[in-house]
Short mmCIF file of C-alpha atoms in Angstrom, two decimals:
data_model
loop_
_atom_site.label_atom_id
_atom_site.label_comp_id
_atom_site.label_asym_id
_atom_site.label_seq_id
_atom_site.Cartn_x
_atom_site.Cartn_y
_atom_site.Cartn_z
CA MET E 1 -0.96 37.49 4.13
CA ALA E 2 -2.74 40.39 1.58
CA ALA E 3 -2.05 37.92 -1.32
CA PHE E 4 -4.04 35.36 0.97
CA ARG E 5 -6.66 37.58 1.66
CA ALA E 6 -6.98 38.41 -2.24
CA ARG E 7 -7.29 34.83 -2.70
CA LEU E 8 -9.88 34.11 -0.49
CA LYS E 9 -11.79 37.06 -1.90
CA GLU E 10 -11.51 35.48 -5.20
CA TYR E 11 -12.76 32.80 -4.10
CA GLU E 12 -15.71 34.14 -2.44
CA ASP E 13 -16.50 36.18 -5.97
CA ILE E 14 -16.40 33.29 -8.01
CA LEU E 15 -18.55 31.46 -5.41
CA ASN E 16 -21.23 33.80 -5.30
CA GLU E 17 -21.92 33.92 -8.67
CA ASP E 18 -24.89 32.83 -9.90
CA VAL E 19 -23.21 30.66 -12.67
CA ILE E 20 -19.52 29.40 -11.63
CA ASP E 21 -17.07 29.89 -14.44
CA MET E 22 -15.94 26.53 -13.87
CA LYS E 23 -12.64 27.28 -16.00
CA ARG E 24 -11.25 29.97 -13.48
CA PHE E 25 -12.43 27.90 -10.60
CA ARG E 26 -10.51 25.00 -11.74
CA LYS E 27 -7.55 27.39 -12.31
CA LEU E 28 -8.01 28.87 -8.79
CA CYS E 29 -8.38 25.33 -7.10
CA PHE E 30 -5.56 24.27 -8.66
CA ASN E 31 -3.32 26.42 -6.82
CA GLY E 32 -4.40 25.23 -3.70
CA CYS E 33 -8.02 25.46 -1.70
CA PRO E 34 -7.94 27.55 1.45
CA PHE E 35 -9.25 25.78 4.57
CA GLU E 36 -10.47 29.22 5.77
CA SER E 37 -14.62 29.36 5.59
CA GLY E 38 -15.00 26.05 4.43
CA TYR E 39 -14.07 26.79 0.91
CA ARG E 40 -12.00 23.38 0.47
CA SER E 41 -15.39 21.44 1.55
CA ILE E 42 -17.70 23.45 -0.71
CA CYS E 43 -14.99 23.01 -3.56
CA TRP E 44 -15.13 19.00 -3.18
CA LYS E 45 -18.66 18.69 -2.55
CA LYS E 46 -21.00 16.96 -5.00
CA GLN E 47 -24.67 16.18 -5.42
CA ARG E 48 -25.24 15.37 -1.66
CA GLU E 49 -29.01 14.66 -2.57
CA LEU E 50 -27.83 12.20 -4.91
CA TYR E 51 -25.69 10.70 -2.14
CA ARG E 52 -28.61 10.80 0.28
CA HIS E 53 -30.64 9.02 -1.88
CA PHE E 54 -28.10 6.08 -2.20
CA VAL E 55 -27.72 5.88 1.60
CA GLU E 56 -31.42 5.36 1.72
CA ASP E 57 -31.42 2.53 -0.69
CA LEU E 58 -28.59 0.64 -0.19
CA ILE E 59 -28.06 0.65 3.25
CA VAL E 60 -31.12 1.66 5.17
CA LYS E 61 -33.10 -0.40 3.06
CA PRO E 62 -30.97 -3.57 1.72
CA GLY E 63 -32.24 -5.62 -0.65
CA THR E 64 -31.96 -9.14 -0.79
CA ASP E 65 -28.64 -9.98 -2.12
CA ALA E 66 -26.90 -9.86 1.02
CA ALA E 67 -25.03 -12.78 1.18
CA GLU E 68 -23.19 -12.14 -2.25
CA GLY E 69 -22.15 -9.02 -1.39
CA ALA E 70 -20.77 -10.24 1.93
CA GLN E 71 -17.70 -10.92 1.22
CA VAL E 72 -16.77 -7.57 -1.06
CA ASP E 73 -18.37 -5.83 2.48
CA ASP E 74 -16.31 -8.01 4.67
CA HIS E 75 -13.28 -6.43 2.75
CA ILE E 76 -14.10 -3.17 2.72
CA ASP E 77 -14.73 -3.36 6.39
CA LYS E 78 -10.92 -4.97 6.97
CA ASP E 79 -9.49 -2.31 4.90
CA CYS E 80 -11.52 0.78 6.84
CA ARG E 81 -10.48 -0.27 10.19
CA ARG E 82 -6.76 -0.14 8.85
CA LEU E 83 -7.58 3.36 7.42
CA CYS E 84 -4.72 5.46 8.68
CA PRO E 85 -4.05 4.12 12.06
CA ASP E 86 -1.69 6.82 13.01
CA LEU E 87 -4.24 9.36 12.64
CA PHE E 88 -6.57 9.40 15.77
CA PHE E 89 -9.33 11.11 13.35
CA PHE E 90 -10.64 8.16 11.97
CA GLN E 91 -11.18 6.32 15.64
CA ARG E 92 -12.81 9.44 16.67
CA ALA E 93 -16.71 9.54 16.62
CA THR E 94 -17.87 11.99 14.08
CA ASP E 95 -20.08 14.89 15.06
CA TYR E 96 -21.89 14.30 11.92
CA PRO E 97 -23.33 10.57 12.31
CA CYS E 98 -25.44 9.68 9.41
CA LYS E 99 -28.93 10.93 10.84
CA GLU E 100 -30.90 8.42 8.62
CA LEU E 101 -29.46 5.50 10.31
CA ILE E 102 -28.56 6.79 13.89
CA ASN E 103 -32.21 7.84 14.04
CA ALA E 104 -33.63 5.03 12.57
CA ASP E 105 -35.55 2.14 14.34
CA SER E 106 -33.21 -0.67 15.77
CA ARG E 107 -34.19 -2.65 13.04
CA VAL E 108 -31.72 -0.94 10.82
CA GLU E 109 -28.27 -1.70 11.29
CA THR E 110 -24.91 -0.19 10.96
CA LEU E 111 -22.92 -1.62 8.25
CA ARG E 112 -20.31 -2.27 11.00
CA LYS E 113 -22.83 -4.49 13.04
CA ARG E 114 -23.80 -6.48 9.78
CA VAL E 115 -20.36 -7.29 8.58
CA GLU E 116 -20.24 -8.51 11.75
CA GLN E 117 -22.75 -10.65 11.72
CA CYS E 118 -22.13 -12.06 8.52
CA LEU E 119 -18.70 -13.15 9.64
CA ILE E 120 -18.87 -14.45 12.86
CA THR E 121 -17.32 -17.93 11.87
CA SER E 122 -13.64 -18.32 11.80
CA ARG E 123 -13.41 -14.50 12.45
CA ARG E 124 -12.22 -13.01 15.59
CA ARG E 125 -13.47 -9.68 16.25
CA ALA E 126 -11.05 -7.99 17.17
CA SER E 127 -12.73 -5.45 19.11
CA GLU E 128 -9.97 -5.06 21.80
CA GLU E 129 -8.04 -3.59 18.87
CA TYR E 130 -10.26 -0.98 18.14
CA MET E 131 -11.98 1.73 20.08
CA VAL E 132 -15.48 0.99 21.03
CA LEU E 133 -18.18 3.69 20.59
CA LYS E 134 -21.25 3.78 22.22
CA ASP E 135 -24.23 2.96 20.21
CA GLY E 136 -25.36 6.03 18.67
CA GLN E 137 -22.08 7.07 17.58
CA GLU E 138 -19.72 6.22 14.62
CA ALA E 139 -16.19 6.56 14.11
CA HIS E 140 -14.72 8.39 10.90
CA TRP E 141 -13.51 5.41 9.27
CA GLU E 142 -17.56 3.92 9.38
CA VAL E 143 -18.02 7.24 7.35
CA VAL E 144 -15.71 6.15 4.69
CA GLU E 145 -16.78 2.89 4.73
CA ARG E 146 -20.41 3.73 4.20
CA ILE E 147 -18.90 5.50 0.95
CA LEU E 148 -17.11 2.87 -0.05
CA PHE E 149 -19.74 0.30 0.42
CA ILE E 150 -21.99 2.20 -1.58
CA TYR E 151 -19.41 2.58 -4.49
CA ALA E 152 -19.28 -1.21 -4.24
CA LYS E 153 -22.99 -1.76 -4.45
CA LEU E 154 -23.34 1.08 -7.27
CA ASN E 155 -20.63 -0.27 -9.54
CA PRO E 156 -20.74 -4.18 -9.16
CA GLY E 157 -18.06 -5.18 -11.63
CA GLN E 158 -15.39 -3.33 -9.58
CA GLU E 159 -14.53 -5.94 -7.40
CA TYR E 160 -13.23 -3.54 -4.59
CA ALA E 161 -12.44 0.27 -4.25
CA GLU E 162 -9.66 0.84 -2.43
CA ALA E 163 -9.41 1.69 1.04
CA ASP E 164 -7.16 4.52 1.97
CA SER E 165 -8.38 6.85 -0.10
CA PHE E 166 -11.23 9.29 -0.48
CA PHE E 167 -11.70 8.51 -3.95
CA CYS E 168 -15.55 8.24 -3.64
CA PHE E 169 -15.95 11.01 -5.66
CA THR E 170 -17.68 9.71 -8.77
CA ASN E 171 -16.44 12.00 -11.49
CA LEU E 172 -12.68 11.20 -10.03
CA MET E 173 -13.35 7.27 -10.05
CA GLY E 174 -14.89 7.69 -13.17
CA GLU E 175 -11.36 8.36 -14.42
CA ILE E 176 -9.40 6.52 -12.40
CA ARG E 177 -11.48 3.18 -11.98
CA ASP E 178 -9.33 1.29 -14.27
CA ILE E 179 -6.27 1.64 -12.28
CA PHE E 180 -8.59 -0.68 -9.59
CA ILE E 181 -9.21 -3.50 -12.16
CA LYS E 182 -7.02 -6.08 -11.21
CA THR E 183 -6.53 -7.84 -14.38
CA LEU E 184 -5.42 -4.31 -15.82
CA ASP E 185 -3.07 -3.62 -13.16
CA LEU E 186 -0.05 -4.41 -15.44
CA ASP E 187 -1.00 -3.69 -18.97
CA SER E 188 -3.77 -0.74 -18.74
CA HIS E 189 -4.05 2.24 -16.75
CA CYS E 190 -1.75 1.83 -14.04
CA GLY E 191 1.06 0.01 -16.47
CA SER E 192 0.99 2.78 -19.09
CA LEU E 193 1.25 5.59 -16.63
CA MET E 194 4.25 3.86 -15.26
CA ALA E 195 5.73 3.67 -18.80
CA LYS E 196 4.41 7.30 -19.24
CA LEU E 197 6.27 8.27 -16.30
CA MET E 198 9.49 6.94 -17.19
CA SER E 199 9.56 8.24 -20.74
CA MET E 200 9.03 11.62 -19.15
CA LEU E 201 11.93 11.23 -16.72
CA LYS E 202 13.80 10.03 -19.96
CA GLU E 203 13.01 13.33 -21.65
CA LYS E 204 13.86 15.31 -18.59
CA ASP E 205 16.91 14.18 -17.10
CA GLU E 206 18.47 11.30 -19.21
CA ALA E 207 20.90 10.46 -17.12
CA LEU E 208 18.99 10.06 -14.01
CA TRP E 209 16.59 7.45 -16.34
CA HIS E 210 19.80 5.95 -17.29
CA ARG E 211 20.98 5.12 -13.64
CA ILE E 212 17.47 3.87 -12.62
CA GLU E 213 17.81 1.21 -15.42
CA GLU E 214 21.09 0.58 -14.56
CA LEU E 215 20.25 -0.22 -11.13
CA GLY E 216 17.03 -2.37 -11.94
CA LEU E 217 14.51 0.08 -10.18
CA LYS E 218 11.53 -0.76 -12.20
CA PRO E 219 8.62 1.60 -11.77
CA GLN E 220 6.25 -1.18 -10.20
CA TYR E 221 8.46 -1.18 -7.21
CA PHE E 222 7.71 2.25 -6.22
CA ALA E 223 5.76 4.10 -8.71
CA PHE E 224 2.79 1.60 -8.45
CA ARG E 225 1.88 2.67 -5.00
CA TRP E 226 2.39 6.53 -5.70
CA ILE E 227 0.08 6.33 -8.74
CA THR E 228 -2.76 3.98 -7.53
CA LEU E 229 -2.98 5.79 -3.97
CA LEU E 230 -2.52 9.50 -5.68
CA LEU E 231 0.56 10.00 -3.42
CA SER E 232 -1.63 9.68 -0.48
CA GLN E 233 0.98 7.43 1.43
CA GLU E 234 3.90 9.53 0.27
CA PHE E 235 3.17 12.83 1.66
CA PRO E 236 1.70 14.03 5.22
CA LEU E 237 -2.10 14.36 5.51
CA PRO E 238 -2.24 18.24 4.87
CA ASP E 239 0.09 17.42 1.52
CA VAL E 240 -2.05 15.02 0.43
CA LEU E 241 -4.97 17.49 0.22
CA ARG E 242 -2.95 20.14 -1.15
CA ILE E 243 -1.76 17.95 -4.08
CA TRP E 244 -5.37 16.70 -4.56
CA ASP E 245 -6.59 20.42 -4.80
CA SER E 246 -4.48 20.41 -7.97
CA LEU E 247 -5.43 17.16 -9.40
CA PHE E 248 -9.01 17.59 -8.54
CA ALA E 249 -8.95 21.00 -10.28
CA TYR E 250 -6.51 19.63 -13.43
CA GLU E 251 -8.15 18.90 -16.34
CA ASP E 252 -5.37 16.33 -17.33
CA ARG E 253 -5.09 15.09 -13.58
CA PHE E 254 -3.14 12.04 -14.62
CA HIS E 255 -0.92 13.91 -16.86
CA PHE E 256 -0.24 16.32 -13.40
CA LEU E 257 0.40 13.40 -11.50
CA ILE E 258 2.96 12.26 -13.47
CA CYS E 259 4.71 15.61 -13.45
CA ILE E 260 4.82 15.55 -10.10
CA CYS E 261 6.37 11.80 -9.73
CA CYS E 262 8.89 12.83 -12.05
CA ALA E 263 9.74 16.03 -9.70
CA MET E 264 9.95 13.56 -6.91
CA LEU E 265 12.36 11.31 -8.60
CA MET E 266 14.36 14.54 -9.78
CA LEU E 267 14.60 15.97 -6.57
CA LEU E 268 16.32 12.93 -5.39
CA ARG E 269 18.91 12.92 -8.24
CA MET E 270 22.17 12.95 -6.08
CA GLU E 271 21.00 10.49 -3.69
CA ILE E 272 20.02 7.61 -6.31
CA ILE E 273 22.92 8.20 -8.75
CA GLN E 274 25.22 7.76 -5.76
CA GLY E 275 23.63 5.10 -4.23
CA ASP E 276 23.39 1.45 -4.87
CA PHE E 277 20.00 -0.69 -5.21
CA PRO E 278 18.75 -1.35 -1.48
CA THR E 279 19.16 2.31 -0.47
CA SER E 280 17.52 3.80 -3.65
CA MET E 281 15.01 1.18 -3.25
CA LYS E 282 14.28 2.30 0.52
CA LEU E 283 14.67 5.97 -0.70
CA LEU E 284 12.12 5.44 -3.21
CA GLN E 285 9.73 3.24 -1.26
CA ASN E 286 9.73 5.60 1.96
CA PHE E 287 9.71 9.15 0.32
CA ASN E 288 7.63 10.23 3.34
CA ASN E 289 10.79 10.08 5.17
CA THR E 290 12.89 12.25 2.91
CA LYS E 291 10.97 15.36 4.58
CA LEU E 292 11.15 17.19 1.01
CA ASP E 293 9.26 20.25 1.00
CA LEU E 294 5.87 19.57 -1.20
CA GLN E 295 6.08 23.35 -2.48
CA THR E 296 9.75 22.51 -4.17
CA VAL E 297 7.82 19.34 -5.72
CA LEU E 298 5.19 21.10 -6.95
CA SER E 299 6.97 24.01 -8.14
CA LYS E 300 8.94 21.73 -10.09
CA ALA E 301 6.26 19.52 -11.87
CA VAL E 302 4.61 23.07 -12.68
CA GLU E 303 7.52 23.42 -14.64
CA PHE E 304 7.05 20.38 -17.20
CA MET R 1 21.29 2.33 5.29
CA ALA R 2 24.10 -0.08 4.86
CA ALA R 3 26.94 2.70 5.71
CA GLY R 4 30.57 1.68 5.02
CA PRO R 5 32.20 -1.01 3.33
CA TYR R 6 30.23 -3.92 4.75
CA ASN R 7 31.53 -7.24 3.79
CA TYR R 8 29.41 -10.49 2.78
CA SER R 9 29.98 -13.20 0.94
CA TYR R 10 26.25 -13.70 -0.63
CA ILE R 11 23.10 -11.82 -1.54
CA PHE R 12 19.76 -13.61 -1.14
CA LYS R 13 16.64 -12.96 -2.44
CA TYR R 14 13.28 -13.50 -0.32
CA ILE R 15 9.57 -13.15 -0.89
CA ILE R 16 7.22 -13.18 1.58
CA ILE R 17 3.78 -14.42 0.63
CA GLY R 18 0.23 -14.92 2.37
CA ASP R 19 -3.23 -13.70 2.83
CA MET R 20 -3.79 -9.83 3.81
CA GLY R 21 -3.46 -9.35 7.27
CA VAL R 22 -1.37 -12.57 8.15
CA GLY R 23 1.35 -10.20 9.68
CA LYS R 24 4.02 -10.17 6.52
CA SER R 25 4.97 -6.38 6.73
CA CYS R 26 5.25 -6.68 10.69
CA LEU R 27 7.39 -9.86 10.27
CA LEU R 28 9.69 -8.19 7.79
CA HIS R 29 9.55 -5.07 10.29
CA GLN R 30 10.60 -6.98 13.32
CA PHE R 31 13.09 -8.80 11.24
CA THR R 32 14.97 -5.73 9.94
CA GLU R 33 14.33 -3.16 12.99
CA LYS R 34 13.72 -5.19 15.81
CA LYS R 35 10.45 -3.77 16.50
CA PHE R 36 7.12 -4.18 16.15
CA MET R 37 4.95 -2.01 13.93
CA ALA R 38 1.58 -1.78 15.60
CA ASP R 39 -0.05 0.29 12.95
CA CYS R 40 0.73 -1.05 9.65
CA PRO R 41 -0.73 0.21 6.43
CA HIS R 42 -1.67 -1.75 3.71
CA THR R 43 1.12 -2.75 1.40
CA ILE R 44 0.32 -1.65 -1.94
CA GLY R 45 2.31 -3.56 -4.33
CA VAL R 46 5.61 -4.46 -2.57
CA GLU R 47 7.89 -3.32 0.16
CA PHE R 48 11.72 -3.86 0.11
CA GLY R 49 13.92 -4.43 3.25
CA THR R 50 17.58 -5.59 3.61
CA ARG R 51 19.44 -7.10 6.56
CA ILE R 52 23.09 -8.76 7.15
CA ILE R 53 22.70 -11.82 9.06
CA GLU R 54 25.55 -14.56 9.64
CA VAL R 55 25.16 -18.57 8.54
CA SER R 56 28.30 -21.03 9.17
CA GLY R 57 30.65 -17.80 9.64
CA GLN R 58 29.35 -16.36 6.00
CA LYS R 59 27.95 -13.20 6.26
CA ILE R 60 24.97 -12.77 4.17
CA LYS R 61 22.66 -9.98 2.83
CA LEU R 62 18.78 -10.82 2.71
CA GLN R 63 16.96 -8.49 0.19
CA ILE R 64 13.98 -9.35 1.61
CA TRP R 65 10.20 -8.56 -0.81
CA ASP R 66 7.07 -8.40 1.03
CA THR R 67 4.46 -8.38 -1.05
CA ALA R 68 0.58 -7.37 -0.84
CA GLY R 69 -1.92 -10.24 0.45
CA GLN R 70 -4.68 -8.56 -1.23
CA GLU R 71 -5.99 -10.60 -4.03
CA ARG R 72 -6.72 -7.72 -6.27
CA PHE R 73 -2.75 -7.12 -6.16
CA ARG R 74 -1.91 -10.69 -7.06
CA ALA R 75 -1.49 -9.82 -10.73
CA VAL R 76 1.07 -7.50 -9.57
CA THR R 77 2.92 -9.33 -6.85
CA ARG R 78 3.16 -12.47 -9.29
CA SER R 79 5.88 -10.57 -11.07
CA TYR R 80 8.20 -10.43 -8.03
CA TYR R 81 8.47 -14.29 -7.61
CA ARG R 82 11.29 -14.49 -9.91
CA GLY R 83 14.77 -15.03 -8.83
CA ALA R 84 13.70 -15.71 -5.55
CA ALA R 85 15.95 -17.71 -3.35
CA GLY R 86 13.66 -18.02 -0.54
CA ALA R 87 9.85 -17.73 0.00
CA LEU R 88 8.37 -17.20 3.51
CA MET R 89 4.65 -18.22 3.29
CA VAL R 90 2.91 -16.76 6.22
CA TYR R 91 -0.65 -17.88 7.75
CA ASP R 92 -2.33 -16.36 10.81
CA ILE R 93 -2.69 -18.71 13.23
CA THR R 94 -5.48 -17.44 14.80
CA ARG R 95 -8.08 -17.52 11.04
CA ARG R 96 -8.21 -20.84 9.63
CA SER R 97 -8.74 -19.14 6.12
CA THR R 98 -5.44 -17.87 5.89
CA TYR R 99 -4.09 -21.68 6.44
CA ASN R 100 -6.71 -23.13 3.87
CA HIS R 101 -5.29 -20.63 1.01
CA LEU R 102 -1.88 -21.75 1.71
CA SER R 103 -2.55 -24.28 -1.36
CA SER R 104 -3.22 -21.72 -3.69
CA TRP R 105 -0.09 -19.45 -2.35
CA LEU R 106 2.22 -22.71 -2.72
CA THR R 107 0.92 -22.94 -6.36
CA ASP R 108 1.71 -19.77 -7.16
CA ALA R 109 4.98 -20.32 -5.37
CA ARG R 110 5.92 -23.37 -7.26
CA ASN R 111 4.95 -22.01 -10.74
CA LEU R 112 6.80 -18.49 -10.35
CA THR R 113 10.17 -19.61 -8.98
CA ASN R 114 12.56 -22.16 -9.67
CA PRO R 115 12.81 -25.60 -8.64
CA ASN R 116 15.50 -24.81 -5.61
CA THR R 117 13.42 -21.97 -4.17
CA VAL R 118 13.50 -22.54 -0.52
CA ILE R 119 9.77 -22.38 0.56
CA PHE R 120 9.24 -22.05 4.40
CA LEU R 121 5.81 -22.22 6.29
CA ILE R 122 5.36 -19.67 8.96
CA GLY R 123 2.47 -19.56 11.31
CA ASN R 124 2.56 -16.21 12.93
CA LYS R 125 0.71 -14.18 15.72
CA SER R 126 1.73 -17.19 18.00
CA ASP R 127 1.48 -14.29 21.09
CA LEU R 128 -2.21 -15.14 20.69
CA GLU R 129 -2.56 -18.41 21.92
CA ALA R 130 -6.05 -17.82 23.54
CA GLN R 131 -7.51 -17.22 19.60
CA ARG R 132 -5.67 -20.27 17.75
CA ASP R 133 -7.69 -21.69 15.35
CA VAL R 134 -5.23 -23.85 13.83
CA THR R 135 -3.09 -26.33 15.82
CA TYR R 136 0.54 -26.87 15.28
CA GLU R 137 0.37 -30.36 14.64
CA GLU R 138 -2.28 -29.79 11.94
CA ALA R 139 0.31 -27.61 10.18
CA LYS R 140 3.34 -29.68 11.06
CA GLN R 141 1.31 -32.21 8.59
CA PHE R 142 1.10 -29.65 5.86
CA ALA R 143 4.38 -28.63 5.97
CA ASP R 144 7.51 -28.23 8.17
CA GLU R 145 6.93 -24.79 10.09
CA ASN R 146 7.76 -22.40 12.24
CA GLU R 147 5.59 -20.54 14.73
CA CYS R 148 6.39 -16.95 15.63
CA SER R 149 4.93 -13.74 16.83
CA ALA R 150 6.00 -10.54 15.07
CA LYS R 151 4.68 -8.71 17.93
CA THR R 152 6.68 -10.29 20.51
CA GLY R 153 9.81 -11.25 18.18
CA ASP R 154 9.28 -14.70 19.19
CA ASN R 155 10.81 -17.19 16.61
CA VAL R 156 10.96 -14.27 13.75
CA GLU R 157 14.82 -14.47 13.69
CA ASP R 158 14.42 -18.45 13.31
CA ALA R 159 12.36 -18.23 10.43
CA PHE R 160 14.43 -16.02 8.42
CA LEU R 161 18.06 -17.95 9.60
CA ASP R 162 16.70 -21.53 8.76
CA THR R 163 15.59 -20.37 5.33
CA ALA R 164 19.38 -18.66 5.01
CA LYS R 165 20.57 -22.28 6.40
CA LYS R 166 18.59 -24.19 3.77
CA ILE R 167 19.77 -22.33 0.77
CA TYR R 168 23.47 -22.27 2.13
CA GLN R 169 23.50 -25.70 2.58
CA ASN R 170 21.85 -26.07 -0.91
CA ILE R 171 24.73 -23.82 -2.42
CA GLN R 172 27.48 -26.39 -0.23
CA ASP R 173 25.98 -29.45 -1.76
CA GLY R 174 25.56 -28.03 -4.95
CA SER R 175 22.31 -28.64 -5.51
CA LEU R 176 21.86 -24.86 -6.09
CA ASP R 177 23.71 -23.67 -9.53
CA LEU R 178 24.81 -20.26 -8.58
CA ASN R 179 25.10 -19.56 -12.45
CA ALA R 180 21.84 -20.57 -13.34
CA ALA R 181 19.66 -17.71 -14.32
CA GLU R 182 17.37 -16.58 -11.40
CA SER R 183 18.83 -18.50 -8.68
CA GLY R 184 18.12 -15.52 -6.55
CA VAL R 185 21.69 -15.76 -5.03
CA GLN R 186 24.75 -13.81 -5.46
CA HIS R 187 28.29 -14.44 -5.09
CA LYS R 188 30.61 -11.59 -3.88
CA PRO R 189 33.99 -11.98 -3.06
CA ALA R 190 34.54 -10.87 0.84
CA THR R 191 36.96 -8.41 -0.03
CA PRO R 192 37.08 -4.60 1.12
CA ARG R 193 35.28 -2.37 -1.54
CA ASN R 194 34.81 1.06 -2.52
CA PRO R 195 32.48 2.67 -0.36
CA LEU R 196 30.49 4.18 -2.68
CA ASN R 197 29.96 1.11 -5.04
CA THR R 198 29.01 -1.27 -2.03
CA ASP R 199 26.71 -4.04 -3.21
CA GLN R 200 25.81 -2.61 -6.55
CA THR R 201 23.67 -5.00 -8.19
CA PRO R 202 24.84 -5.90 -11.36
CA SER R 203 22.29 -4.83 -14.21
CA LYS R 204 21.68 -8.47 -15.70
CA GLU R 205 18.45 -9.21 -15.91
CA GLY R 206 16.72 -11.16 -13.33
CA CYS R 207 19.49 -10.81 -10.49
CA ALA R 208 18.73 -6.95 -10.22
CA CYS R 209 16.74 -7.89 -7.28
#
């Protein structure tokens, strides 16, 4: 507890400086941001004012290109509605709805309504499947939708930004956007990261690497999702936030991501060596079920 | 999962393809777990499942690859088609667009699998009769199909079993050559095996799944 208090104090000191020592700050964040006193949100916060302008320009006063964007909007809408359906959070009304939209006069529709109106044809609107909120309220998934919508508008070449992610942070997207360009899926970024994972494994644990090759457990079968979604489906949400603290703080985040993936494989060493193809495949595709302690995974990853 | 020395004579590789949100993962889950998964996350890349079934007294292990339906994953999912013995092509009977896209899925399936791959059409969500957007008769004209519901489990077994029967029949009448590369079928002598090595896949390229 004393150590924890000391860490909180360290955050306080750094953040109270007139000029934040980013190097020291990153190092601190790498070890996990405390939820207390809202430090995590301070650490993750970026350029709020700019974002507000985007909301203003792109949603409140949209241009005339409504039709061409309709498909992207629909895609984002579909994804957001299915965002983490097991967490009630996303279906619940937010305490912080976007004031510009909610208080705006009734001519401004929410994105939800706009997409619904664009796509009435042949599309069943499954309001029975989703909780319907009163006007003037919006669910958390709608907040995510807005972020992704703005991202899509600002990056027209990017067909679509992945749903169950909070990758909205522009600086992070700047680094991972290649992952989300489908023509690059295999040869470019994600492919090279998967190759990097396998060569790291070969170096750290050749016997295990050999077994994985022998069974035909190709990295596309499991590591594709690990990498594209930055492990968000392999761990429970609190653990994901902890992993992302490190990824956001670490300068070479993809290197560390690969270290984590490699550690995950090595911690399942015995199961993979003794198991057959179907058993190992299911194990790797459902890492969440292994209940491996995140701290064990991270400590191993840091060793690399 | 497969504890103990299961006896089965064949392994068939299946893929499930079709538009996003038609219920591919729910079908797989219903078939392997006999449960409806209401809150199903998007499939990223592929998901894998297995089940042992029986056709004409022969035990057959199905290894099923459920692919992501999102257009943007097509480049990735295409790499899973190779060496499939059966392809379940799924659309949603309440969304015509998913039916209209079948021809493009069929083209992919035809181009990327072998000529003997059994392609089976499935109209999912038959429990939502009131919202039906594609009639059974219309789909029947396009191809022999099977309507089912991953929610209620109705006809789901049949979809997977009928495909297996057809593949088995192709083996019996010799039109499917088991020795051909990427036939999607592996023959296994039905003898008790060392439990540690049950259904070990040979490392031969193309049959690894």
